[in-house]
Coordinates of C-alpha atoms in Angstrom, one line a residue:
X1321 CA 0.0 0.0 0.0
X1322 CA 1.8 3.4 -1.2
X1323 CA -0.4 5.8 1.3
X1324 CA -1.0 3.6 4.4
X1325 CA -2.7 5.3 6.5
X1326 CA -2.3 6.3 10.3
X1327 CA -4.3 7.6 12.8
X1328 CA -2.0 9.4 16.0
X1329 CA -3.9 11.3 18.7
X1330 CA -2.2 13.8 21.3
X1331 CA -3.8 16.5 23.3
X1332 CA -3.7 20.0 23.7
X1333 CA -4.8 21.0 27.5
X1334 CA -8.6 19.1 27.3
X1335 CA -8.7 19.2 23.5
X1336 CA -7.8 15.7 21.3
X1337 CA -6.3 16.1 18.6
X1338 CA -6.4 13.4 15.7
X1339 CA -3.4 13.6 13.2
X1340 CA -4.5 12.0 10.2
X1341 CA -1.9 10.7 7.7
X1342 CA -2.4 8.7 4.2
X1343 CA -5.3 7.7 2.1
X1344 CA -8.6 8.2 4.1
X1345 CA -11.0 6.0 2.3
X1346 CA -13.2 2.9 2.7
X1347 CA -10.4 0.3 3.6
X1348 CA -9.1 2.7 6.2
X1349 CA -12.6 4.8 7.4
X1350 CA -13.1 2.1 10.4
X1351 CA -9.6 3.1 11.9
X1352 CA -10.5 6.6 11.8
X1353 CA -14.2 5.8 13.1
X1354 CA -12.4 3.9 16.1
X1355 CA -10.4 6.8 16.8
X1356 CA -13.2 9.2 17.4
X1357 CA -15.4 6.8 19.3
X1358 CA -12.4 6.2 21.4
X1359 CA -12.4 10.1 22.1
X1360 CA -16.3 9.8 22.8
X1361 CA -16.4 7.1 25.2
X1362 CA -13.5 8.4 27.7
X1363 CA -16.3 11.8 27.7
X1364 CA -13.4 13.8 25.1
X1365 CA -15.5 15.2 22.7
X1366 CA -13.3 18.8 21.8
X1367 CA -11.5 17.3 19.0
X1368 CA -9.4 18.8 16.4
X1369 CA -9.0 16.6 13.2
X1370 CA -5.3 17.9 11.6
X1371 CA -5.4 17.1 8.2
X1372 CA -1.8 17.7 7.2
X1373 CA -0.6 14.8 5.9
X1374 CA -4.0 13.0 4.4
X1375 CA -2.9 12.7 0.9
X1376 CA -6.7 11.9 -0.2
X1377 CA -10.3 11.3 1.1
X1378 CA -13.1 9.3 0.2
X1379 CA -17.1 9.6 0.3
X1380 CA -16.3 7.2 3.1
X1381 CA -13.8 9.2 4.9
X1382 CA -16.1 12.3 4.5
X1383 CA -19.0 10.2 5.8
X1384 CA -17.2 9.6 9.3
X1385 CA -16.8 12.9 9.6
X1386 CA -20.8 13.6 9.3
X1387 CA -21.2 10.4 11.3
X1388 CA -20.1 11.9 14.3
X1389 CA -20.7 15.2 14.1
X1390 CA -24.2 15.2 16.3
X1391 CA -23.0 13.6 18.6
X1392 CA -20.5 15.3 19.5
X1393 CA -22.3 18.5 19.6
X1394 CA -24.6 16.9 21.5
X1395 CA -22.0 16.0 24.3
X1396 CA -21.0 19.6 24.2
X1397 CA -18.4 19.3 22.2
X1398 CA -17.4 20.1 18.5
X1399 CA -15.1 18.8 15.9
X1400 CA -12.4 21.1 14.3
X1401 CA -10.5 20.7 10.8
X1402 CA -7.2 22.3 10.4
X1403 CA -4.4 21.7 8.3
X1404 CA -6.1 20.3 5.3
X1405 CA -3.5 20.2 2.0
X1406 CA -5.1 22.6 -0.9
X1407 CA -6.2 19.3 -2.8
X1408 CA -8.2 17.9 -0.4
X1409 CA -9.4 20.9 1.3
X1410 CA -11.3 21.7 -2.0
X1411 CA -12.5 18.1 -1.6
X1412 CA -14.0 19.7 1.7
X1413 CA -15.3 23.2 0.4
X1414 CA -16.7 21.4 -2.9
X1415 CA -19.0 19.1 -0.3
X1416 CA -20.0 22.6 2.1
X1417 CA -18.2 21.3 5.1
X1418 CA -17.1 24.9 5.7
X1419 CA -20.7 25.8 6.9
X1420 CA -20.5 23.5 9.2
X1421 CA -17.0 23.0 10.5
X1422 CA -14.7 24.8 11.6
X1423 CA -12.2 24.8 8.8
X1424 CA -8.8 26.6 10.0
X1425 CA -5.0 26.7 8.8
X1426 CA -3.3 25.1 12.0
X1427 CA -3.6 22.6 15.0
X1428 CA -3.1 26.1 16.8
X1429 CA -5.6 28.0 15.5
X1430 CA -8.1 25.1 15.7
X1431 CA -7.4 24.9 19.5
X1432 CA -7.8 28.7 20.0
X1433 CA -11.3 28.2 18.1
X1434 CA -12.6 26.3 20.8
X1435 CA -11.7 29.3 23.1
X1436 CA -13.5 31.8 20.5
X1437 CA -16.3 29.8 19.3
X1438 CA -16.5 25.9 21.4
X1439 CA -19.5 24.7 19.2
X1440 CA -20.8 26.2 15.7
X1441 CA -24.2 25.2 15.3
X1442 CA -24.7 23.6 11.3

């Protein structure tokens, strides 16, 4: 496999933050699916996704991230994109995820977000 693909979580004070790396598609959507609920069932639901090394996303990728999204608002939460490479960003903005997440340039930024704005309402 040329993109494997990798799923590596650290934290920034109570926010998770998921580094995404390789192809994001339907072979590798489950990891990535794990990785969230894993944040959701130890009550973590301010979560930054850093997109700077996915090299490519599916409908199946995407669909995780909708997947979740209610519930973590729901929890009081909220789910934050940074990082994303201009190719698959546009994958993003084609699809509208912009009004809905919060798309920003850095893990940074993305963490300062949930100081400015914890949860955008869709």
């Amino acid at each position: 496999m040329p993109h494997p693909f990798k799923v590596h979580r650290t934290a920034e004070g109570d926010v998770s933050v998921l580094h995404l790396e390789g192809f994001l598609d339907a072979h590798t959507a489950p990891a990535f699916e794990q990785a969230i609920q894993a944040e959701l069932d130890a009550s973590r639901s301010r979560i930054v996704v850093d997109g700077e090394k996915l090299t490519y996303i599916s409908s199946a990728g995407l669909g995780v991230f909708m997947g979740f999204i209610e519930q973590i608002r729901e929890q009081g939460g909220d789910l934050k994109i940074c990082g994303l490479t201009p190719k698959v960003r546009q994958i993003f903005e084609i699809l509208g995820f912009q009004a809905i997440y919060d798309m920003v340039d850095s893990v940074p930024d993305a963490v300062q977000r949930f100081v400015t704005s914890p949860t955008r309402e869709a």
